[in-house]
XYZ file of C-alpha atoms in Angstrom:
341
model
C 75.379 115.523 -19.368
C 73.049 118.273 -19.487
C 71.003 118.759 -16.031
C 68.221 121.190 -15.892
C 67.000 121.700 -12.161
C 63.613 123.358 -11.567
C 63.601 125.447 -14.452
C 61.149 128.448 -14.453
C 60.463 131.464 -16.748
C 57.406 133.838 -15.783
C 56.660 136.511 -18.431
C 55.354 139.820 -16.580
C 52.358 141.640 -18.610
C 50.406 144.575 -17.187
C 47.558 142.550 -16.060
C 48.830 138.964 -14.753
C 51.646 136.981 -14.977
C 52.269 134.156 -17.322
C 54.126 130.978 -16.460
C 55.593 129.560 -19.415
C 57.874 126.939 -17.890
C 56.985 126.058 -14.657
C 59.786 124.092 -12.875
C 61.197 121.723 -15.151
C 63.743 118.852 -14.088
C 65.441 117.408 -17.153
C 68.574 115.042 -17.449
C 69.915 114.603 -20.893
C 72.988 112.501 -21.880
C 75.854 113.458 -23.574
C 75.893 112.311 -27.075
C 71.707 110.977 -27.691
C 68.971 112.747 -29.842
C 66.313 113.826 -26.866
C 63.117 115.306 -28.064
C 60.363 117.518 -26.953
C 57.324 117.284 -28.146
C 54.048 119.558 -26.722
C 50.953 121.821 -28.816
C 51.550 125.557 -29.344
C 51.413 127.204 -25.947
C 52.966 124.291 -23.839
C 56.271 125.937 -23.236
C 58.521 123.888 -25.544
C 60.331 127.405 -27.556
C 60.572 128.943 -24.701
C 62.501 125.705 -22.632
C 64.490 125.479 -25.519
C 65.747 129.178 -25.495
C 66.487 128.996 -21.922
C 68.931 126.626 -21.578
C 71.467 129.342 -24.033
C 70.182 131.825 -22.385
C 68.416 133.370 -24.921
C 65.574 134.068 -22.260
C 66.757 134.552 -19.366
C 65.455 132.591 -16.339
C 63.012 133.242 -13.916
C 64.469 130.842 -11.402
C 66.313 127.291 -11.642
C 69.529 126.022 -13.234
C 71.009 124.852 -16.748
C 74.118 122.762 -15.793
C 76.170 121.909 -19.592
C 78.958 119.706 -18.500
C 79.273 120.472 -14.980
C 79.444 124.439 -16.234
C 76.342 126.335 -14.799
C 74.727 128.174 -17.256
C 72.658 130.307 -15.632
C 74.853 131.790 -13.383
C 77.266 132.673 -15.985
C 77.939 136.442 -16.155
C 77.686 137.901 -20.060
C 81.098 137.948 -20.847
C 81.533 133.881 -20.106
C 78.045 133.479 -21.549
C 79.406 134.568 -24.680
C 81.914 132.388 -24.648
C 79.651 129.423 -23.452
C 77.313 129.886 -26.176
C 80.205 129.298 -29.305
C 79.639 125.328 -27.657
C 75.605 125.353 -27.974
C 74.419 125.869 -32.168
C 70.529 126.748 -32.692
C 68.792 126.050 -35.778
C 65.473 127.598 -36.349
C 62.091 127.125 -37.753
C 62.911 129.787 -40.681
C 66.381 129.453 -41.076
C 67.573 132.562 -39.877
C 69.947 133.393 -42.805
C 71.796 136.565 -43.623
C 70.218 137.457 -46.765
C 73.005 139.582 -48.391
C 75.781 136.783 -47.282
C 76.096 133.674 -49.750
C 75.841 129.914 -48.712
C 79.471 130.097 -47.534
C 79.686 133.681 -45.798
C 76.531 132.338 -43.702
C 78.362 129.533 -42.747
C 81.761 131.454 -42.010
C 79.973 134.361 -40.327
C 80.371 132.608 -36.516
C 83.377 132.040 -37.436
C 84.230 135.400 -38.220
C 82.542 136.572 -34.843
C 84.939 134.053 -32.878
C 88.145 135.257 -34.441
C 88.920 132.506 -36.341
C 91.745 133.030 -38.830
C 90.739 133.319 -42.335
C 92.404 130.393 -43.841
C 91.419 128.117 -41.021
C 87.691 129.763 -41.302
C 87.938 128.565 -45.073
C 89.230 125.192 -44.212
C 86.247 124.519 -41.994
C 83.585 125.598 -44.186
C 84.354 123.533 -46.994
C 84.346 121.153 -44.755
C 80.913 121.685 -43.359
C 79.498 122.514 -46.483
C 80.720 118.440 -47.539
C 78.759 117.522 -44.462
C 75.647 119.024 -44.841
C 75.713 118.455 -49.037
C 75.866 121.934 -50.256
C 78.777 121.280 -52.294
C 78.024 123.082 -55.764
C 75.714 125.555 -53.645
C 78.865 127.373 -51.868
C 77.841 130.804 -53.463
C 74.357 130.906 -53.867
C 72.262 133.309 -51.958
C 69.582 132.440 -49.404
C 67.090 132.963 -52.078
C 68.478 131.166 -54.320
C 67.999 128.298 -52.154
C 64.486 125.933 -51.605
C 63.824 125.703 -48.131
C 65.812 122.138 -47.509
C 69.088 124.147 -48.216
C 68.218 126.933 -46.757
C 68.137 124.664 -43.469
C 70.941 122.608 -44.611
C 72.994 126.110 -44.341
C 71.651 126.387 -40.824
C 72.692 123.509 -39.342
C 76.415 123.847 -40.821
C 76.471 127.686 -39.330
C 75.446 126.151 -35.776
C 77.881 123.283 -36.647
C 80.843 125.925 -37.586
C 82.460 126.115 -33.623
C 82.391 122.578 -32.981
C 79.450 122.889 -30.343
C 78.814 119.990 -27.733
C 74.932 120.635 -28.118
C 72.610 121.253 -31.055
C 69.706 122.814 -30.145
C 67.086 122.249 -32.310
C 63.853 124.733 -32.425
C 60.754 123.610 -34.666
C 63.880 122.780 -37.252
C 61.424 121.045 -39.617
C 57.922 122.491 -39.069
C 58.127 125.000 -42.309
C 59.223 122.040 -44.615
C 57.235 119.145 -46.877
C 57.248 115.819 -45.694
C 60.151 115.138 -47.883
C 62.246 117.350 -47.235
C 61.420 117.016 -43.542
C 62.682 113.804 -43.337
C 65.874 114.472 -45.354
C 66.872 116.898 -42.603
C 66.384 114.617 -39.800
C 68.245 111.877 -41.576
C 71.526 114.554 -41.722
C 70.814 115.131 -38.009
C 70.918 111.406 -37.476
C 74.285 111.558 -39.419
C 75.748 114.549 -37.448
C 74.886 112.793 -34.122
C 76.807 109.684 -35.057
C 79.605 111.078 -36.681
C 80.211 113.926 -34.253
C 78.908 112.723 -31.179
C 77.089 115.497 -30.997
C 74.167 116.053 -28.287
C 70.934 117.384 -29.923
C 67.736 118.764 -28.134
C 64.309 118.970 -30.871
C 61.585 120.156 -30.328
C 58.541 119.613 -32.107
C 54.548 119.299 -32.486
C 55.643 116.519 -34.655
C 55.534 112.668 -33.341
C 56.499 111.715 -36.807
C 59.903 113.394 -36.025
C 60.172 111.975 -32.373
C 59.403 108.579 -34.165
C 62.701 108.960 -36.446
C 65.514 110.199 -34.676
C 65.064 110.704 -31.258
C 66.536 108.074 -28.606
C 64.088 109.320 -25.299
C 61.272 111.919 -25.643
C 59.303 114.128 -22.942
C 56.215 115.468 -23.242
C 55.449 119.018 -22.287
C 52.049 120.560 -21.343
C 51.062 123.859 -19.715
C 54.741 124.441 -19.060
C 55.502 121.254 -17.417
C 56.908 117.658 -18.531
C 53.839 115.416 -18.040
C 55.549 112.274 -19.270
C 59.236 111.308 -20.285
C 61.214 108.465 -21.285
C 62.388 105.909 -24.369
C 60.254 106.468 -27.202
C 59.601 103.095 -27.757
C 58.489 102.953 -24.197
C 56.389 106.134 -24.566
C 54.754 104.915 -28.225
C 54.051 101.629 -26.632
C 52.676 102.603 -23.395
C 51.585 106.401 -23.491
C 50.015 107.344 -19.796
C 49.085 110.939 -20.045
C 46.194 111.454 -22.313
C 48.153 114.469 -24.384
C 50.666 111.290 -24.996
C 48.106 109.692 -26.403
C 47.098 112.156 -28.712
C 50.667 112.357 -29.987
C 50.763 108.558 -30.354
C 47.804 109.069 -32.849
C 49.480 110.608 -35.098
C 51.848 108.189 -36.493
C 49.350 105.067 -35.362
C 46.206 105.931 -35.848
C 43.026 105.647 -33.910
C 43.530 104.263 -30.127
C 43.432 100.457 -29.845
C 40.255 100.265 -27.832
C 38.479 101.861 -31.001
C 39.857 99.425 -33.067
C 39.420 96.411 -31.345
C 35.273 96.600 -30.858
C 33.021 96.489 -33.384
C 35.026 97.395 -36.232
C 35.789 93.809 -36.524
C 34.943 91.732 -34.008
C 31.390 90.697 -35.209
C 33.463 89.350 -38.348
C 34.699 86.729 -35.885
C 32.673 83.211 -35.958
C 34.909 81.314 -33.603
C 38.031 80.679 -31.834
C 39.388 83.880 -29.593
C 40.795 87.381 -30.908
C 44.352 88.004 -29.601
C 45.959 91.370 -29.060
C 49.283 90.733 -29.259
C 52.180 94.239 -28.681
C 55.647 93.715 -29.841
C 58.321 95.845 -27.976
C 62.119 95.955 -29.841
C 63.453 92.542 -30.909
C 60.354 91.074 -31.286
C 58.504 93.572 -33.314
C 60.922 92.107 -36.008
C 60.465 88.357 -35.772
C 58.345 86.067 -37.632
C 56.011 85.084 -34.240
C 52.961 84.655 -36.388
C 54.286 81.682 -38.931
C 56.481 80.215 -35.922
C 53.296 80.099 -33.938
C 51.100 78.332 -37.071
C 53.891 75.912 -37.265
C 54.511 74.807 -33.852
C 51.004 74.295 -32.914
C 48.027 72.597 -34.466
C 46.260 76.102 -34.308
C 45.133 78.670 -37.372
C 45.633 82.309 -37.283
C 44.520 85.205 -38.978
C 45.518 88.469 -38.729
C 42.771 91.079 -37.995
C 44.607 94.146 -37.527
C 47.956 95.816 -37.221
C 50.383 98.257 -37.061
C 54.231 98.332 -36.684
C 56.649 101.323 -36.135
C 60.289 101.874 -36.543
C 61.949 104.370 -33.997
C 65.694 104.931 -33.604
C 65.341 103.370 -30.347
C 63.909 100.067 -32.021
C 60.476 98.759 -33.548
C 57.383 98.547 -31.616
C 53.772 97.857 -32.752
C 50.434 95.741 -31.810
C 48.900 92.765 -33.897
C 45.252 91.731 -33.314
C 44.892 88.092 -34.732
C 41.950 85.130 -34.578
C 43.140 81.935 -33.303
C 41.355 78.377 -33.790
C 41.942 75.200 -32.536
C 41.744 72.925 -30.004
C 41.132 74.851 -26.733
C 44.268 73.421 -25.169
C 46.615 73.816 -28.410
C 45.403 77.391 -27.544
C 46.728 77.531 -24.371
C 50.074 76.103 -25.505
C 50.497 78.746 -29.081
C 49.367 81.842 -26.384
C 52.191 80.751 -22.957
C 54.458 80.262 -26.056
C 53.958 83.774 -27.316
C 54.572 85.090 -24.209
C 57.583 83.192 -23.657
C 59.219 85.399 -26.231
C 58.301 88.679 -24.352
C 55.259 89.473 -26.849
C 52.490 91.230 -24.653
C 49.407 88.929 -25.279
C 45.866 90.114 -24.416
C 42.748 88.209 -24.955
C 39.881 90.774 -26.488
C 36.964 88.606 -27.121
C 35.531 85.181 -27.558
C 34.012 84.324 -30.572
Protein backbone atom coordinates (compact mmCIF):
# COMPACT_ATOMS: atom_id res chain seq x y z
CA UNK A 1 0.00 0.00 0.00
CA UNK A 2 1.27 3.26 -0.89
CA UNK A 3 -0.30 6.23 1.36
CA UNK A 4 0.42 9.75 0.47
CA UNK A 5 -0.84 12.19 3.33
CA UNK A 6 -1.18 15.90 2.52
CA UNK A 7 1.43 16.10 0.11
CA UNK A 8 2.82 19.63 -0.71
CA UNK A 9 5.72 21.04 -2.81
CA UNK A 10 6.02 25.01 -3.08
CA UNK A 11 8.71 26.17 -5.55
CA UNK A 12 10.32 29.58 -4.18
CA UNK A 13 11.08 32.23 -7.16
CA UNK A 14 12.22 35.79 -6.49
CA UNK A 15 8.88 37.27 -6.89
CA UNK A 16 6.07 34.77 -5.46
CA UNK A 17 5.77 31.44 -4.60
CA UNK A 18 4.39 28.66 -6.67
CA UNK A 19 2.33 25.79 -5.36
CA UNK A 20 2.70 22.92 -7.48
CA UNK A 21 1.09 20.23 -5.34
CA UNK A 22 -1.02 21.49 -2.91
CA UNK A 23 -1.92 18.84 -0.26
CA UNK A 24 -2.57 15.72 -1.88
CA UNK A 25 -4.13 12.54 -0.06
CA UNK A 26 -3.64 9.44 -2.19
CA UNK A 27 -4.09 5.64 -1.29
CA UNK A 28 -2.81 3.24 -3.83
CA UNK A 29 -2.87 -0.60 -3.55
CA UNK A 30 -0.24 -2.86 -3.74
CA UNK A 31 -0.13 -4.65 -6.95
CA UNK A 32 -2.98 -2.33 -9.44
CA UNK A 33 -2.10 0.05 -12.41
CA UNK A 34 -3.31 3.66 -10.81
CA UNK A 35 -3.17 6.55 -13.15
CA UNK A 36 -2.92 10.24 -13.17
CA UNK A 37 -4.15 12.08 -15.59
CA UNK A 38 -4.17 16.32 -15.55
CA UNK A 39 -3.07 19.26 -18.58
CA UNK A 40 0.49 20.65 -18.48
CA UNK A 41 0.78 22.75 -15.36
CA UNK A 42 -1.58 20.66 -13.04
CA UNK A 43 1.13 19.19 -10.92
CA UNK A 44 1.14 15.58 -12.18
CA UNK A 45 5.52 15.42 -12.90
CA UNK A 46 6.06 17.00 -10.10
CA UNK A 47 3.61 14.43 -7.68
CA UNK A 48 5.20 11.82 -9.42
CA UNK A 49 8.86 12.86 -8.54
CA UNK A 50 7.97 13.35 -5.03
CA UNK A 51 7.00 10.29 -3.86
CA UNK A 52 11.18 8.99 -4.72
CA UNK A 53 12.17 11.87 -3.60
CA UNK A 54 13.42 13.25 -6.51
CA UNK A 55 11.90 16.70 -5.30
CA UNK A 56 11.97 16.98 -2.15
CA UNK A 57 8.82 17.92 -0.17
CA UNK A 58 7.52 20.95 0.99
CA UNK A 59 5.42 19.35 3.67
CA UNK A 60 3.37 15.92 3.96
CA UNK A 61 4.26 12.22 3.83
CA UNK A 62 5.02 9.29 1.23
CA UNK A 63 4.40 6.06 3.26
CA UNK A 64 5.77 2.77 0.68
CA UNK A 65 4.88 -0.23 2.69
CA UNK A 66 4.60 1.09 6.05
CA UNK A 67 8.38 2.70 5.33
CA UNK A 68 8.11 6.60 5.42
CA UNK A 69 9.65 8.04 2.67
CA UNK A 70 10.00 11.33 3.41
CA UNK A 71 11.57 11.17 6.50
CA UNK A 72 14.19 8.93 5.30
CA UNK A 73 17.70 10.39 5.75
CA UNK A 74 19.99 10.10 2.27
CA UNK A 75 21.82 7.23 3.05
CA UNK A 76 18.40 4.93 3.57
CA UNK A 77 16.90 6.94 0.72
CA UNK A 78 19.38 5.46 -1.40
CA UNK A 79 18.69 2.34 -0.46
CA UNK A 80 14.81 2.88 -0.63
CA UNK A 81 14.95 4.06 -4.05
CA UNK A 82 16.72 0.48 -5.64
CA UNK A 83 12.65 -0.70 -4.75
CA UNK A 84 10.92 2.34 -6.79
CA UNK A 85 12.07 2.17 -11.02
CA UNK A 86 11.18 5.49 -13.11
CA UNK A 87 10.73 5.45 -16.69
CA UNK A 88 10.68 8.68 -18.52
CA UNK A 89 9.16 10.58 -21.29
CA UNK A 90 12.64 10.43 -23.33
CA UNK A 91 14.07 7.44 -22.20
CA UNK A 92 16.86 8.59 -20.35
CA UNK A 93 19.52 6.24 -21.87
CA UNK A 94 23.27 6.26 -21.53
CA UNK A 95 24.24 6.94 -24.95
CA UNK A 96 27.78 5.40 -25.02
CA UNK A 97 26.38 2.10 -23.05
CA UNK A 98 24.66 -0.64 -25.39
CA UNK A 99 21.09 -2.14 -24.88
CA UNK A 100 22.55 -4.47 -22.23
CA UNK A 101 25.12 -2.13 -20.28
CA UNK A 102 21.92 0.28 -19.89
CA UNK A 103 20.13 -2.35 -18.47
CA UNK A 104 23.07 -3.70 -16.17
CA UNK A 105 24.17 -0.20 -15.19
CA UNK A 106 21.74 -0.21 -11.75
CA UNK A 107 22.92 -3.15 -11.32
CA UNK A 108 26.36 -2.25 -11.36
CA UNK A 109 25.55 0.80 -8.97
CA UNK A 110 23.95 -1.78 -6.38
CA UNK A 111 26.89 -4.12 -6.28
CA UNK A 112 25.52 -6.83 -7.88
CA UNK A 113 28.00 -9.55 -8.83
CA UNK A 114 28.83 -9.76 -12.39
CA UNK A 115 27.60 -13.12 -13.26
CA UNK A 116 24.40 -12.67 -11.35
CA UNK A 117 24.15 -8.98 -13.09
CA UNK A 118 24.40 -11.05 -16.46
CA UNK A 119 21.91 -13.60 -15.41
CA UNK A 120 19.31 -10.93 -14.78
CA UNK A 121 19.66 -9.00 -17.82
CA UNK A 122 19.13 -11.63 -20.17
CA UNK A 123 16.46 -12.18 -18.37
CA UNK A 124 14.91 -8.78 -18.57
CA UNK A 125 15.90 -8.25 -21.91
CA UNK A 126 13.37 -11.75 -22.67
CA UNK A 127 10.78 -9.72 -20.85
CA UNK A 128 10.72 -6.62 -22.41
CA UNK A 129 11.54 -8.35 -26.19
CA UNK A 130 14.89 -6.98 -26.93
CA UNK A 131 16.29 -10.25 -27.54
CA UNK A 132 18.49 -9.83 -30.83
CA UNK A 133 18.87 -6.01 -29.73
CA UNK A 134 21.30 -6.88 -26.61
CA UNK A 135 24.18 -4.75 -28.19
CA UNK A 136 22.79 -2.13 -30.07
CA UNK A 137 23.27 1.42 -29.07
CA UNK A 138 20.54 3.86 -28.02
CA UNK A 139 20.65 5.20 -31.46
CA UNK A 140 20.45 2.42 -33.01
CA UNK A 141 17.18 1.94 -31.52
CA UNK A 142 13.43 3.57 -32.76
CA UNK A 143 11.89 5.09 -29.95
CA UNK A 144 9.63 1.82 -28.83
CA UNK A 145 13.02 0.14 -27.87
CA UNK A 146 14.52 2.80 -26.70
CA UNK A 147 11.59 2.70 -23.98
CA UNK A 148 11.50 -0.96 -23.96
CA UNK A 149 15.29 -0.56 -22.53
CA UNK A 150 13.84 1.77 -19.94
CA UNK A 151 11.47 -0.11 -18.40
CA UNK A 152 13.90 -3.29 -18.07
CA UNK A 153 16.69 -0.77 -16.39
CA UNK A 154 13.86 0.35 -13.78
CA UNK A 155 12.84 -3.37 -13.74
CA UNK A 156 16.69 -4.54 -13.07
CA UNK A 157 16.39 -4.40 -8.80
CA UNK A 158 13.21 -6.05 -8.55
CA UNK A 159 11.33 -2.75 -7.44
CA UNK A 160 7.83 -2.97 -5.62
CA UNK A 161 6.71 0.26 -7.61
CA UNK A 162 7.05 1.44 -11.20
CA UNK A 163 6.75 4.83 -11.52
CA UNK A 164 5.73 5.85 -14.65
CA UNK A 165 6.36 9.66 -15.95
CA UNK A 166 4.68 10.72 -19.40
CA UNK A 167 6.19 7.01 -20.43
CA UNK A 168 4.33 7.20 -23.76
CA UNK A 169 3.77 10.88 -24.68
CA UNK A 170 6.94 11.02 -27.28
CA UNK A 171 5.66 7.82 -29.12
CA UNK A 172 3.01 7.05 -32.25
CA UNK A 173 -0.12 5.63 -31.47
CA UNK A 174 1.30 2.29 -32.22
CA UNK A 175 3.91 2.08 -30.54
CA UNK A 176 2.14 3.74 -27.62
CA UNK A 177 -0.03 1.09 -27.16
CA UNK A 178 2.60 -1.68 -27.52
CA UNK A 179 4.25 -0.24 -24.41
CA UNK A 180 1.28 -0.18 -22.31
CA UNK A 181 0.37 -3.69 -23.32
CA UNK A 182 4.16 -4.83 -21.79
CA UNK A 183 3.20 -2.75 -18.73
CA UNK A 184 -0.03 -4.68 -18.52
CA UNK A 185 2.22 -7.84 -18.78
CA UNK A 186 4.80 -6.71 -16.12
CA UNK A 187 1.93 -5.91 -13.67
CA UNK A 188 0.49 -9.38 -13.93
CA UNK A 189 3.43 -11.33 -14.05
CA UNK A 190 5.36 -9.46 -11.37
CA UNK A 191 2.83 -8.10 -9.28
CA UNK A 192 4.26 -5.13 -9.68
CA UNK A 193 2.57 -1.68 -8.48
CA UNK A 194 2.70 1.01 -11.24
CA UNK A 195 1.85 4.82 -10.91
CA UNK A 196 1.28 6.69 -14.84
CA UNK A 197 0.86 9.62 -15.44
CA UNK A 198 -0.45 11.11 -18.41
CA UNK A 199 -2.42 13.91 -20.51
CA UNK A 200 -3.60 10.85 -22.22
CA UNK A 201 -7.26 9.28 -21.41
CA UNK A 202 -6.58 6.88 -24.18
CA UNK A 203 -3.85 5.41 -21.85
CA UNK A 204 -6.01 5.62 -18.58
CA UNK A 205 -8.67 3.80 -20.81
CA UNK A 206 -6.15 0.70 -21.38
CA UNK A 207 -4.36 -0.23 -18.46
CA UNK A 208 -5.17 1.51 -15.56
CA UNK A 209 -7.50 -0.19 -12.76
CA UNK A 210 -8.57 3.46 -10.76
CA UNK A 211 -7.58 6.94 -12.07
CA UNK A 212 -7.45 10.54 -10.33
CA UNK A 213 -7.65 13.56 -11.83
CA UNK A 214 -5.32 16.39 -11.01
CA UNK A 215 -5.87 20.16 -11.51
CA UNK A 216 -4.05 23.25 -10.21
CA UNK A 217 -2.08 20.92 -7.97
CA UNK A 218 -4.89 19.14 -6.43
CA UNK A 219 -6.92 15.74 -7.12
CA UNK A 220 -10.35 17.07 -8.21
CA UNK A 221 -11.82 13.64 -8.83
CA UNK A 222 -10.64 9.93 -8.21
CA UNK A 223 -11.81 6.53 -8.48
CA UNK A 224 -12.48 3.23 -10.95
CA UNK A 225 -12.14 4.26 -14.37
CA UNK A 226 -15.09 2.76 -15.44
CA UNK A 227 -16.79 4.71 -12.75
CA UNK A 228 -14.98 7.94 -13.72
CA UNK A 229 -15.65 7.35 -17.82
CA UNK A 230 -19.20 6.64 -16.97
CA UNK A 231 -19.99 9.29 -14.59
CA UNK A 232 -17.28 12.16 -14.83
CA UNK A 233 -18.32 15.09 -12.13
CA UNK A 234 -15.66 17.68 -12.45
CA UNK A 235 -15.87 19.45 -15.70
CA UNK A 236 -11.83 18.89 -16.45
CA UNK A 237 -13.16 15.03 -16.17
CA UNK A 238 -15.24 15.69 -18.68
CA UNK A 239 -12.95 17.05 -20.98
CA UNK A 240 -10.76 13.97 -20.55
CA UNK A 241 -13.79 11.72 -21.16
CA UNK A 242 -13.96 13.48 -24.64
CA UNK A 243 -11.23 12.28 -25.80
CA UNK A 244 -11.75 8.68 -26.22
CA UNK A 245 -15.84 9.30 -26.56
CA UNK A 246 -16.41 12.04 -28.29
CA UNK A 247 -18.69 14.98 -27.96
CA UNK A 248 -20.76 15.08 -24.47
CA UNK A 249 -24.07 13.19 -24.58
CA UNK A 250 -26.29 16.20 -24.18
CA UNK A 251 -24.81 17.41 -27.66
CA UNK A 252 -25.60 14.35 -29.11
CA UNK A 253 -28.84 13.62 -28.01
CA UNK A 254 -30.73 17.09 -29.37
CA UNK A 255 -31.09 17.95 -32.62
CA UNK A 256 -28.56 15.96 -34.22
CA UNK A 257 -31.12 13.33 -34.45
CA UNK A 258 -34.00 13.68 -32.74
CA UNK A 259 -36.13 15.49 -35.45
CA UNK A 260 -35.36 12.13 -37.48
CA UNK A 261 -37.73 10.55 -34.95
CA UNK A 262 -41.58 10.19 -36.20
CA UNK A 263 -42.85 8.20 -33.27
CA UNK A 264 -42.49 6.02 -30.38
CA UNK A 265 -39.87 7.43 -27.51
CA UNK A 266 -35.90 7.80 -27.78
CA UNK A 267 -34.14 5.81 -25.01
CA UNK A 268 -30.75 6.56 -23.54
CA UNK A 269 -29.70 3.58 -22.32
CA UNK A 270 -25.62 3.42 -20.25
CA UNK A 271 -24.12 0.07 -19.82
CA UNK A 272 -21.68 -0.24 -16.80
CA UNK A 273 -19.28 -3.73 -16.81
CA UNK A 274 -21.21 -6.96 -17.47
CA UNK A 275 -23.74 -5.48 -19.28
CA UNK A 276 -21.89 -3.35 -21.70
CA UNK A 277 -21.19 -6.90 -23.18
CA UNK A 278 -24.61 -8.50 -23.48
CA UNK A 279 -26.94 -8.70 -26.27
CA UNK A 280 -29.85 -6.32 -24.33
CA UNK A 281 -30.96 -4.89 -27.62
CA UNK A 282 -32.07 -8.35 -29.57
CA UNK A 283 -33.20 -9.87 -26.04
CA UNK A 284 -35.35 -6.81 -25.66
CA UNK A 285 -36.89 -7.09 -29.57
CA UNK A 286 -37.58 -10.63 -28.73
CA UNK A 287 -39.25 -10.59 -25.50
CA UNK A 288 -41.57 -7.85 -26.23
CA UNK A 289 -43.88 -6.96 -29.06
CA UNK A 290 -41.81 -3.65 -29.39
CA UNK A 291 -39.25 -2.38 -32.42
CA UNK A 292 -36.00 -0.77 -31.81
CA UNK A 293 -33.58 1.11 -33.57
CA UNK A 294 -30.47 2.18 -32.64
CA UNK A 295 -29.76 5.96 -32.96
CA UNK A 296 -26.50 6.35 -31.48
CA UNK A 297 -23.66 4.76 -29.61
CA UNK A 298 -20.56 4.25 -28.20
CA UNK A 299 -18.85 1.44 -26.18
CA UNK A 300 -15.40 1.36 -24.38
CA UNK A 301 -13.15 -1.29 -23.11
CA UNK A 302 -11.07 -0.40 -19.90
CA UNK A 303 -9.01 -2.87 -17.87
CA UNK A 304 -11.45 -2.38 -15.23
CA UNK A 305 -14.37 -3.60 -17.64
CA UNK A 306 -16.58 -2.15 -20.61
CA UNK A 307 -18.75 0.76 -20.25
CA UNK A 308 -20.64 2.82 -22.90
CA UNK A 309 -24.22 4.57 -23.69
CA UNK A 310 -26.78 3.46 -26.47
CA UNK A 311 -29.49 5.92 -27.63
CA UNK A 312 -32.27 3.77 -29.36
CA UNK A 313 -36.15 4.49 -30.75
CA UNK A 314 -38.66 2.26 -29.36
CA UNK A 315 -42.30 1.56 -30.88
CA UNK A 316 -45.07 -0.21 -29.76
CA UNK A 317 -47.83 -0.46 -27.77
CA UNK A 318 -47.48 2.12 -24.95
CA UNK A 319 -47.71 -0.57 -22.30
CA UNK A 320 -45.33 -3.24 -24.15
CA UNK A 321 -43.16 -0.08 -23.60
CA UNK A 322 -43.39 0.01 -20.17
CA UNK A 323 -42.71 -3.73 -19.84
CA UNK A 324 -39.23 -3.79 -22.64
CA UNK A 325 -37.97 -0.36 -20.46
CA UNK A 326 -38.62 -2.02 -16.25
CA UNK A 327 -37.06 -5.06 -18.08
CA UNK A 328 -33.97 -3.18 -19.13
CA UNK A 329 -33.52 -1.93 -15.97
CA UNK A 330 -33.90 -5.11 -14.32
CA UNK A 331 -30.53 -6.02 -15.73
CA UNK A 332 -28.77 -2.92 -14.17
CA UNK A 333 -28.75 -0.95 -17.66
CA UNK A 334 -29.21 2.86 -16.76
CA UNK A 335 -32.35 3.80 -18.85
CA UNK A 336 -33.24 7.47 -19.52
CA UNK A 337 -36.10 8.68 -21.52
CA UNK A 338 -34.81 11.79 -23.93
CA UNK A 339 -37.77 12.67 -25.95
CA UNK A 340 -41.15 11.78 -27.26
CA UNK A 341 -41.66 11.52 -30.69
Amino acid sequence: MITINQLSKVFQTNNASITAVDKLDLSINNGEIFGVIGYSGAGKSTFIRLINRLEEPSSGEVTIDDQTITALSKKQLRLSRQEIGMIFQHFNLLWSRTVRQNISFPLEIAGVAKAEREERVDELIRLVGLSGREDAYPSQLSGGQKQRVGIARALANRPKVLLCDEATSALDPETTDAILSLLVDINKQLGLTIILITHEMHVIQKICHRVAVMEQGAVVEEGNVVDVFSHPKQSVTKKFVEQVMGKPEEQATDETFMHHVEQGKVLRLHFVGETANQAVISQVAKQFKVDLNILHGNVKQTQAGAYGTLYVQITGEEVEITKAIDHIKSIAVEVEVKGHA
